[in-house]
PDB file of C-alpha atoms in Angstrom:
ATOM      1  CA  MET O 117     -11.326   4.742 -16.143  1.00 45.00           C
ATOM      2  CA  GLY O 118     -12.521   3.159 -12.852  1.00 58.00           C
ATOM      3  CA  THR O 119     -12.613   4.837  -9.525  1.00 79.00           C
ATOM      4  CA  ALA O 120     -11.152   8.262  -9.454  1.00 91.00           C
ATOM      5  CA  MET O 121      -8.014   8.875  -7.603  1.00 98.00           C
ATOM      6  CA  GLN O 122      -7.900  10.671  -4.221  1.00 98.00           C
ATOM      7  CA  LEU O 123      -5.825  13.886  -3.727  1.00 98.00           C
ATOM      8  CA  TYR O 124      -5.097  15.175  -0.473  1.00 98.00           C
ATOM      9  CA  SER O 125      -4.167  18.833  -0.901  1.00 98.00           C
ATOM     10  CA  PHE O 126      -4.001  22.203   0.505  1.00 97.00           C
ATOM     11  CA  PHE O 127      -5.018  25.122  -1.761  1.00 97.00           C
ATOM     12  CA  ASN O 128      -1.896  27.238  -1.085  1.00 95.00           C
ATOM     13  CA  SER O 129       0.634  24.480  -1.096  1.00 96.00           C
ATOM     14  CA  SER O 130       2.951  24.752  -4.146  1.00 96.00           C
ATOM     15  CA  THR O 131       3.692  21.096  -4.080  1.00 97.00           C
ATOM     16  CA  SER O 132      -0.045  20.241  -4.137  1.00 98.00           C
ATOM     17  CA  TYR O 133      -0.478  22.878  -6.875  1.00 98.00           C
ATOM     18  CA  ARG O 134       2.129  21.018  -8.973  1.00 98.00           C
ATOM     19  CA  VAL O 135       0.118  17.710  -8.749  1.00 98.00           C
ATOM     20  CA  ARG O 136      -3.151  19.562  -9.437  1.00 98.00           C
ATOM     21  CA  ILE O 137      -1.580  20.963 -12.757  1.00 98.00           C
ATOM     22  CA  ALA O 138      -0.399  17.552 -13.833  1.00 98.00           C
ATOM     23  CA  LEU O 139      -3.816  15.972 -13.113  1.00 98.00           C
ATOM     24  CA  ALA O 140      -5.389  18.620 -15.171  1.00 98.00           C
ATOM     25  CA  LEU O 141      -2.895  18.556 -18.056  1.00 98.00           C
ATOM     26  CA  LYS O 142      -3.484  14.758 -18.295  1.00 98.00           C
ATOM     27  CA  GLY O 143      -7.272  15.070 -17.850  1.00 98.00           C
ATOM     28  CA  LEU O 144      -7.291  12.741 -14.777  1.00 98.00           C
ATOM     29  CA  PRO O 145     -10.199  13.000 -12.346  1.00 97.00           C
ATOM     30  CA  ALA O 146      -9.362  13.067  -8.641  1.00 98.00           C
ATOM     31  CA  ASP O 147     -11.543  13.454  -5.616  1.00 98.00           C
ATOM     32  CA  TYR O 148     -10.191  16.355  -3.562  1.00 98.00           C
ATOM     33  CA  HIS O 149      -9.726  16.327   0.073  1.00 98.00           C
ATOM     34  CA  GLY O 150      -8.518  19.474   1.647  1.00 98.00           C
ATOM     35  CA  VAL O 151      -5.831  19.295   4.505  1.00 97.00           C
ATOM     36  CA  ASN O 152      -5.372  22.509   6.343  1.00 96.00           C
ATOM     37  CA  ILE O 153      -1.665  22.671   7.068  1.00 94.00           C
ATOM     38  CA  ARG O 154      -2.100  26.092   8.683  1.00 92.00           C
ATOM     39  CA  THR O 155      -4.201  24.451  11.482  1.00 94.00           C
ATOM     40  CA  GLY O 156      -2.115  21.327  11.716  1.00 93.00           C
ATOM     41  CA  GLU O 157      -4.589  18.840  10.076  1.00 95.00           C
ATOM     42  CA  HIS O 158      -1.502  17.234   8.350  1.00 95.00           C
ATOM     43  CA  ARG O 159      -0.175  16.104  11.796  1.00 93.00           C
ATOM     44  CA  ALA O 160      -3.280  14.210  12.705  1.00 95.00           C
ATOM     45  CA  ALA O 161      -2.743  10.566  13.404  1.00 94.00           C
ATOM     46  CA  ASP O 162      -5.195   9.458  10.650  1.00 94.00           C
ATOM     47  CA  TYR O 163      -3.288  11.564   8.056  1.00 96.00           C
ATOM     48  CA  ALA O 164       0.036  10.269   9.264  1.00 93.00           C
ATOM     49  CA  GLU O 165      -1.234   6.737   8.237  1.00 94.00           C
ATOM     50  CA  LEU O 166      -1.451   8.028   4.663  1.00 95.00           C
ATOM     51  CA  ASN O 167       1.539  10.136   4.410  1.00 97.00           C
ATOM     52  CA  ALA O 168       4.649   9.198   6.577  1.00 95.00           C
ATOM     53  CA  ALA O 169       6.243  12.555   6.280  1.00 95.00           C
ATOM     54  CA  ARG O 170       2.860  14.259   7.352  1.00 95.00           C
ATOM     55  CA  VAL O 171       2.976  16.678   4.446  1.00 96.00           C
ATOM     56  CA  VAL O 172       0.888  17.495   1.419  1.00 97.00           C
ATOM     57  CA  PRO O 173       0.062  16.223  -1.213  1.00 98.00           C
ATOM     58  CA  THR O 174      -0.890  12.628  -0.967  1.00 98.00           C
ATOM     59  CA  LEU O 175      -2.250  10.675  -3.987  1.00 98.00           C
ATOM     60  CA  VAL O 176      -4.319   7.628  -3.432  1.00 98.00           C
ATOM     61  CA  ASP O 177      -4.788   5.543  -6.621  1.00 98.00           C
ATOM     62  CA  GLY O 178      -6.724   2.387  -5.754  1.00 96.00           C
ATOM     63  CA  ASP O 179      -4.614   0.430  -3.262  1.00 96.00           C
ATOM     64  CA  PHE O 180      -1.565   2.548  -3.932  1.00 97.00           C
ATOM     65  CA  THR O 181      -0.818   5.520  -1.801  1.00 98.00           C
ATOM     66  CA  LEU O 182       2.111   7.972  -2.483  1.00 98.00           C
ATOM     67  CA  GLY O 183       3.456  11.209  -0.955  1.00 97.00           C
ATOM     68  CA  GLN O 184       5.981  13.724  -2.316  1.00 97.00           C
ATOM     69  CA  SER O 185       5.002  15.633  -5.273  1.00 98.00           C
ATOM     70  CA  MET O 186       7.972  14.881  -7.492  1.00 98.00           C
ATOM     71  CA  ALA O 187       7.436  11.147  -6.904  1.00 98.00           C
ATOM     72  CA  ILE O 188       3.685  11.588  -7.663  1.00 98.00           C
ATOM     73  CA  LEU O 189       4.554  13.544 -10.922  1.00 98.00           C
ATOM     74  CA  ASP O 190       6.808  10.760 -12.106  1.00 98.00           C
ATOM     75  CA  TYR O 191       4.200   8.128 -11.192  1.00 98.00           C
ATOM     76  CA  LEU O 192       1.529   9.909 -13.213  1.00 98.00           C
ATOM     77  CA  ASP O 193       3.778  10.353 -16.133  1.00 98.00           C
ATOM     78  CA  GLN O 194       4.582   6.619 -16.171  1.00 98.00           C
ATOM     79  CA  ARG O 195       0.945   5.517 -15.596  1.00 98.00           C
ATOM     80  CA  HIS O 196      -0.569   8.122 -17.832  1.00 98.00           C
ATOM     81  CA  PRO O 197       2.071   9.247 -20.372  1.00 97.00           C
ATOM     82  CA  GLU O 198      -0.081  11.416 -22.445  1.00 96.00           C
ATOM     83  CA  PRO O 199       0.710  14.383 -22.586  1.00 97.00           C
ATOM     84  CA  ARG O 200       4.307  13.458 -21.229  1.00 98.00           C
ATOM     85  CA  LEU O 201       5.731  15.952 -18.809  1.00 98.00           C
ATOM     86  CA  ILE O 202       9.179  14.323 -18.414  1.00 98.00           C
ATOM     87  CA  PRO O 203      10.664  13.826 -21.867  1.00 98.00           C
ATOM     88  CA  LEU O 204      12.152  10.488 -23.007  1.00 97.00           C
ATOM     89  CA  GLU O 205      15.054  11.975 -25.014  1.00 97.00           C
ATOM     90  CA  PRO O 206      17.953  11.758 -22.636  1.00 98.00           C
ATOM     91  CA  ARG O 207      19.305  15.378 -22.848  1.00 98.00           C
ATOM     92  CA  MET O 208      15.948  17.120 -22.933  1.00 97.00           C
ATOM     93  CA  ARG O 209      14.823  14.907 -19.979  1.00 98.00           C
ATOM     94  CA  ALA O 210      18.009  16.066 -18.073  1.00 98.00           C
ATOM     95  CA  ARG O 211      17.325  19.671 -18.841  1.00 98.00           C
ATOM     96  CA  VAL O 212      13.716  19.524 -17.632  1.00 98.00           C
ATOM     97  CA  LEU O 213      14.745  17.709 -14.517  1.00 98.00           C
ATOM     98  CA  GLU O 214      17.676  20.215 -13.947  1.00 98.00           C
ATOM     99  CA  LEU O 215      15.326  23.187 -13.851  1.00 98.00           C
ATOM    100  CA  ALA O 216      12.498  21.351 -12.006  1.00 98.00           C
ATOM    101  CA  ASN O 217      15.068  20.253  -9.201  1.00 98.00           C
ATOM    102  CA  VAL O 218      16.316  23.826  -8.818  1.00 98.00           C
ATOM    103  CA  ILE O 219      12.840  24.671  -7.698  1.00 98.00           C
ATOM    104  CA  ALA O 220      11.962  21.499  -5.853  1.00 97.00           C
ATOM    105  CA  CYS O 221      15.296  20.959  -4.105  1.00 96.00           C
ATOM    106  CA  ASP O 222      16.905  24.447  -3.771  1.00 95.00           C
ATOM    107  CA  MET O 223      14.002  26.861  -3.614  1.00 95.00           C
ATOM    108  CA  HIS O 224      10.881  25.333  -2.147  1.00 92.00           C
ATOM    109  CA  PRO O 225      12.382  23.789   0.996  1.00 88.00           C
ATOM    110  CA  VAL O 226      13.727  26.945   2.388  1.00 86.00           C
ATOM    111  CA  ASN O 227      10.532  28.826   1.697  1.00 84.00           C
ATOM    112  CA  ASN O 228       8.298  26.078   3.009  1.00 80.00           C
ATOM    113  CA  LEU O 229       5.524  27.123   5.536  1.00 79.00           C
ATOM    114  CA  ARG O 230       6.926  24.914   8.303  1.00 81.00           C
ATOM    115  CA  ILE O 231      10.386  26.388   7.879  1.00 84.00           C
ATOM    116  CA  LEU O 232       9.119  29.944   8.005  1.00 85.00           C
ATOM    117  CA  LYS O 233       7.085  29.061  11.196  1.00 83.00           C
ATOM    118  CA  TYR O 234      10.239  27.680  12.710  1.00 86.00           C
ATOM    119  CA  LEU O 235      12.164  30.931  11.971  1.00 86.00           C
ATOM    120  CA  GLN O 236       9.485  33.008  13.764  1.00 83.00           C
ATOM    121  CA  GLY O 237       8.787  30.513  16.447  1.00 87.00           C
ATOM    122  CA  PRO O 238      11.817  28.751  18.134  1.00 90.00           C
ATOM    123  CA  LEU O 239      14.329  31.041  16.390  1.00 88.00           C
ATOM    124  CA  ALA O 240      12.273  34.128  17.223  1.00 85.00           C
ATOM    125  CA  LEU O 241      12.931  36.056  14.055  1.00 79.00           C
ATOM    126  CA  SER O 242      10.789  39.175  13.407  1.00 88.00           C
ATOM    127  CA  ALA O 243       8.274  39.265  10.558  1.00 88.00           C
ATOM    128  CA  ALA O 244      10.702  41.513   8.579  1.00 91.00           C
ATOM    129  CA  GLN O 245      13.655  39.107   9.156  1.00 91.00           C
ATOM    130  CA  LYS O 246      11.563  36.091   7.939  1.00 85.00           C
ATOM    131  CA  ASP O 247      10.540  38.212   4.969  1.00 86.00           C
ATOM    132  CA  ALA O 248      14.101  38.962   4.178  1.00 90.00           C
ATOM    133  CA  TRP O 249      14.912  35.302   4.504  1.00 87.00           C
ATOM    134  CA  TYR O 250      12.256  34.403   1.983  1.00 89.00           C
ATOM    135  CA  ALA O 251      13.223  37.150  -0.491  1.00 92.00           C
ATOM    136  CA  HIS O 252      16.883  36.211  -0.356  1.00 94.00           C
ATOM    137  CA  TRP O 253      16.349  32.472  -1.273  1.00 93.00           C
ATOM    138  CA  ALA O 254      13.597  33.253  -3.795  1.00 95.00           C
ATOM    139  CA  ALA O 255      15.909  35.686  -5.646  1.00 97.00           C
ATOM    140  CA  GLU O 256      18.899  33.176  -5.634  1.00 97.00           C
ATOM    141  CA  GLY O 257      16.537  30.431  -7.145  1.00 97.00           C
ATOM    142  CA  PHE O 258      14.874  32.598  -9.714  1.00 98.00           C
ATOM    143  CA  GLU O 259      18.288  33.922 -10.884  1.00 98.00           C
ATOM    144  CA  ALA O 260      19.334  30.366 -11.465  1.00 98.00           C
ATOM    145  CA  VAL O 261      16.070  29.537 -13.306  1.00 98.00           C
ATOM    146  CA  GLU O 262      16.341  32.663 -15.436  1.00 98.00           C
ATOM    147  CA  ARG O 263      19.951  31.604 -16.428  1.00 98.00           C
ATOM    148  CA  LEU O 264      18.864  28.107 -17.431  1.00 98.00           C
ATOM    149  CA  LEU O 265      15.944  29.436 -19.477  1.00 98.00           C
ATOM    150  CA  ALA O 266      18.313  31.899 -21.143  1.00 97.00           C
ATOM    151  CA  ARG O 267      20.758  29.182 -21.911  1.00 97.00           C
ATOM    152  CA  HIS O 268      18.606  26.266 -22.806  1.00 97.00           C
ATOM    153  CA  GLY O 269      15.006  27.352 -22.980  1.00 94.00           C
ATOM    154  CA  GLY O 270      14.609  28.063 -26.726  1.00 87.00           C
ATOM    155  CA  GLU O 271      12.027  30.191 -28.429  1.00 88.00           C
ATOM    156  CA  GLY O 272       8.790  28.418 -27.316  1.00 93.00           C
ATOM    157  CA  PRO O 273       6.293  29.882 -24.816  1.00 97.00           C
ATOM    158  CA  TRP O 274       6.977  27.266 -22.153  1.00 98.00           C
ATOM    159  CA  CYS O 275      10.168  26.429 -20.332  1.00 98.00           C
ATOM    160  CA  PHE O 276      11.298  24.033 -23.035  1.00 97.00           C
ATOM    161  CA  GLY O 277       9.566  24.464 -26.364  1.00 94.00           C
ATOM    162  CA  ASP O 278       5.816  24.547 -27.386  1.00 96.00           C
ATOM    163  CA  ALA O 279       4.318  22.185 -24.597  1.00 97.00           C
ATOM    164  CA  PRO O 280       4.256  22.264 -20.904  1.00 98.00           C
ATOM    165  CA  THR O 281       6.606  19.996 -19.056  1.00 98.00           C
ATOM    166  CA  LEU O 282       7.578  19.112 -15.483  1.00 98.00           C
ATOM    167  CA  ALA O 283       9.692  22.335 -15.475  1.00 98.00           C
ATOM    168  CA  ASP O 284       6.534  24.470 -16.032  1.00 98.00           C
ATOM    169  CA  VAL O 285       4.546  22.418 -13.507  1.00 98.00           C
ATOM    170  CA  CYS O 286       7.146  23.286 -10.967  1.00 98.00           C
ATOM    171  CA  LEU O 287       7.766  26.862 -11.884  1.00 98.00           C
ATOM    172  CA  VAL O 288       4.298  28.267 -11.974  1.00 98.00           C
ATOM    173  CA  PRO O 289       3.501  27.406  -8.276  1.00 98.00           C
ATOM    174  CA  GLN O 290       6.799  28.851  -7.259  1.00 97.00           C
ATOM    175  CA  VAL O 291       6.166  32.058  -8.985  1.00 98.00           C
ATOM    176  CA  ALA O 292       2.718  32.238  -7.264  1.00 97.00           C
ATOM    177  CA  ASN O 293       4.356  31.715  -3.867  1.00 94.00           C
ATOM    178  CA  ALA O 294       6.811  34.485  -4.470  1.00 96.00           C
ATOM    179  CA  LEU O 295       4.198  36.903  -5.738  1.00 96.00           C
ATOM    180  CA  ARG O 296       1.951  36.238  -2.743  1.00 93.00           C
ATOM    181  CA  ALA O 297       4.954  36.941  -0.552  1.00 92.00           C
ATOM    182  CA  GLY O 298       5.523  40.297  -2.174  1.00 94.00           C
ATOM    183  CA  CYS O 299       8.892  39.394  -4.054  1.00 95.00           C
ATOM    184  CA  ASP O 300       9.927  41.632  -6.853  1.00 96.00           C
ATOM    185  CA  LEU O 301      10.196  39.260  -9.893  1.00 97.00           C
ATOM    186  CA  THR O 302      10.481  41.908 -12.656  1.00 97.00           C
ATOM    187  CA  PRO O 303      14.339  41.118 -13.071  1.00 97.00           C
ATOM    188  CA  TYR O 304      13.185  37.616 -14.313  1.00 98.00           C
ATOM    189  CA  ALA O 305      11.703  38.360 -17.825  1.00 97.00           C
ATOM    190  CA  ARG O 306      11.770  34.678 -19.021  1.00 97.00           C
ATOM    191  CA  VAL O 307      10.350  33.271 -15.828  1.00 98.00           C
ATOM    192  CA  MET O 308       7.451  35.802 -15.850  1.00 98.00           C
ATOM    193  CA  ALA O 309       6.813  35.215 -19.638  1.00 98.00           C
ATOM    194  CA  VAL O 310       6.319  31.563 -18.998  1.00 98.00           C
ATOM    195  CA  HIS O 311       4.121  32.246 -15.985  1.00 98.00           C
ATOM    196  CA  ALA O 312       1.949  34.759 -18.012  1.00 98.00           C
ATOM    197  CA  HIS O 313       1.582  32.146 -20.829  1.00 98.00           C
ATOM    198  CA  ALA O 314       0.560  29.420 -18.286  1.00 98.00           C
ATOM    199  CA  GLU O 315      -1.845  31.646 -16.666  1.00 97.00           C
ATOM    200  CA  GLN O 316      -3.994  31.413 -19.899  1.00 98.00           C
ATOM    201  CA  HIS O 317      -4.007  27.640 -20.084  1.00 98.00           C
ATOM    202  CA  PRO O 318      -7.219  25.896 -18.881  1.00 98.00           C
ATOM    203  CA  ALA O 319      -5.141  23.296 -16.893  1.00 98.00           C
ATOM    204  CA  PHE O 320      -3.148  25.856 -15.098  1.00 98.00           C
ATOM    205  CA  ILE O 321      -6.433  27.936 -14.435  1.00 98.00           C
ATOM    206  CA  ALA O 322      -8.173  24.893 -13.047  1.00 98.00           C
ATOM    207  CA  ALA O 323      -5.259  24.043 -10.760  1.00 98.00           C
ATOM    208  CA  ARG O 324      -4.742  27.558  -9.188  1.00 98.00           C
ATOM    209  CA  PRO O 325      -5.417  28.006  -5.546  1.00 98.00           C
ATOM    210  CA  GLN O 326      -8.431  30.113  -5.995  1.00 97.00           C
ATOM    211  CA  ALA O 327     -10.236  27.353  -7.861  1.00 98.00           C
ATOM    212  CA  GLN O 328      -9.867  24.790  -5.023  1.00 98.00           C
ATOM    213  CA  PRO O 329     -12.798  23.746  -2.712  1.00 97.00           C
ATOM    214  CA  ASP O 330     -10.733  24.537   0.416  1.00 97.00           C
ATOM    215  CA  TYR O 331      -9.712  27.960  -0.851  1.00 97.00           C
ATOM    216  CA  GLN O 332      -9.745  30.759   1.763  1.00 94.00           C
ATOM    217  CA  PRO O 333      -9.185  34.407   0.725  1.00 88.00           C
TER     218      PRO O 333
END
């Protein structure tokens, strides 16, 4: 397969987690480079040369460098379509993208580490206020995801059927974030059933934060 791709990742980054899951599902090797966003390594000049937004993840595939997890996931699906994560059939494709974008566009941005740091830094919110912010937006998002799964998810163990899609790739890291933040996810039975199923899958196990070389307890 030639030279392995390079993945610049942070173990606890849910966007990096998405890409790690996709690489594992597709059986694609990638050399791992930890970028500690807690200590500001993503703001270093050499990393900014790789990633214009100075965020993780970044994927380097030969002479091609790409940031933003959703763009990376689409790129991987186009270049390595088996197993396909974004369906070709128009209506199922739309359903998968609908749920994935609730997470990627509505939920993740307001719970991002840099947003939470800004709340406690320049805006001087207390830890309790920050946690309330997180819990509020997590609940709003998971309520929407739960409704989508109830309406369109079907009977399979994954979000949409018998195989993981982009929806699952986005959902599992977001659940992991919320659990780490102490959110109560018991109201979201379908969400948690998908998460529990994914937790037994080898690709999702390999991609989890604890399995990464830069993991810190």
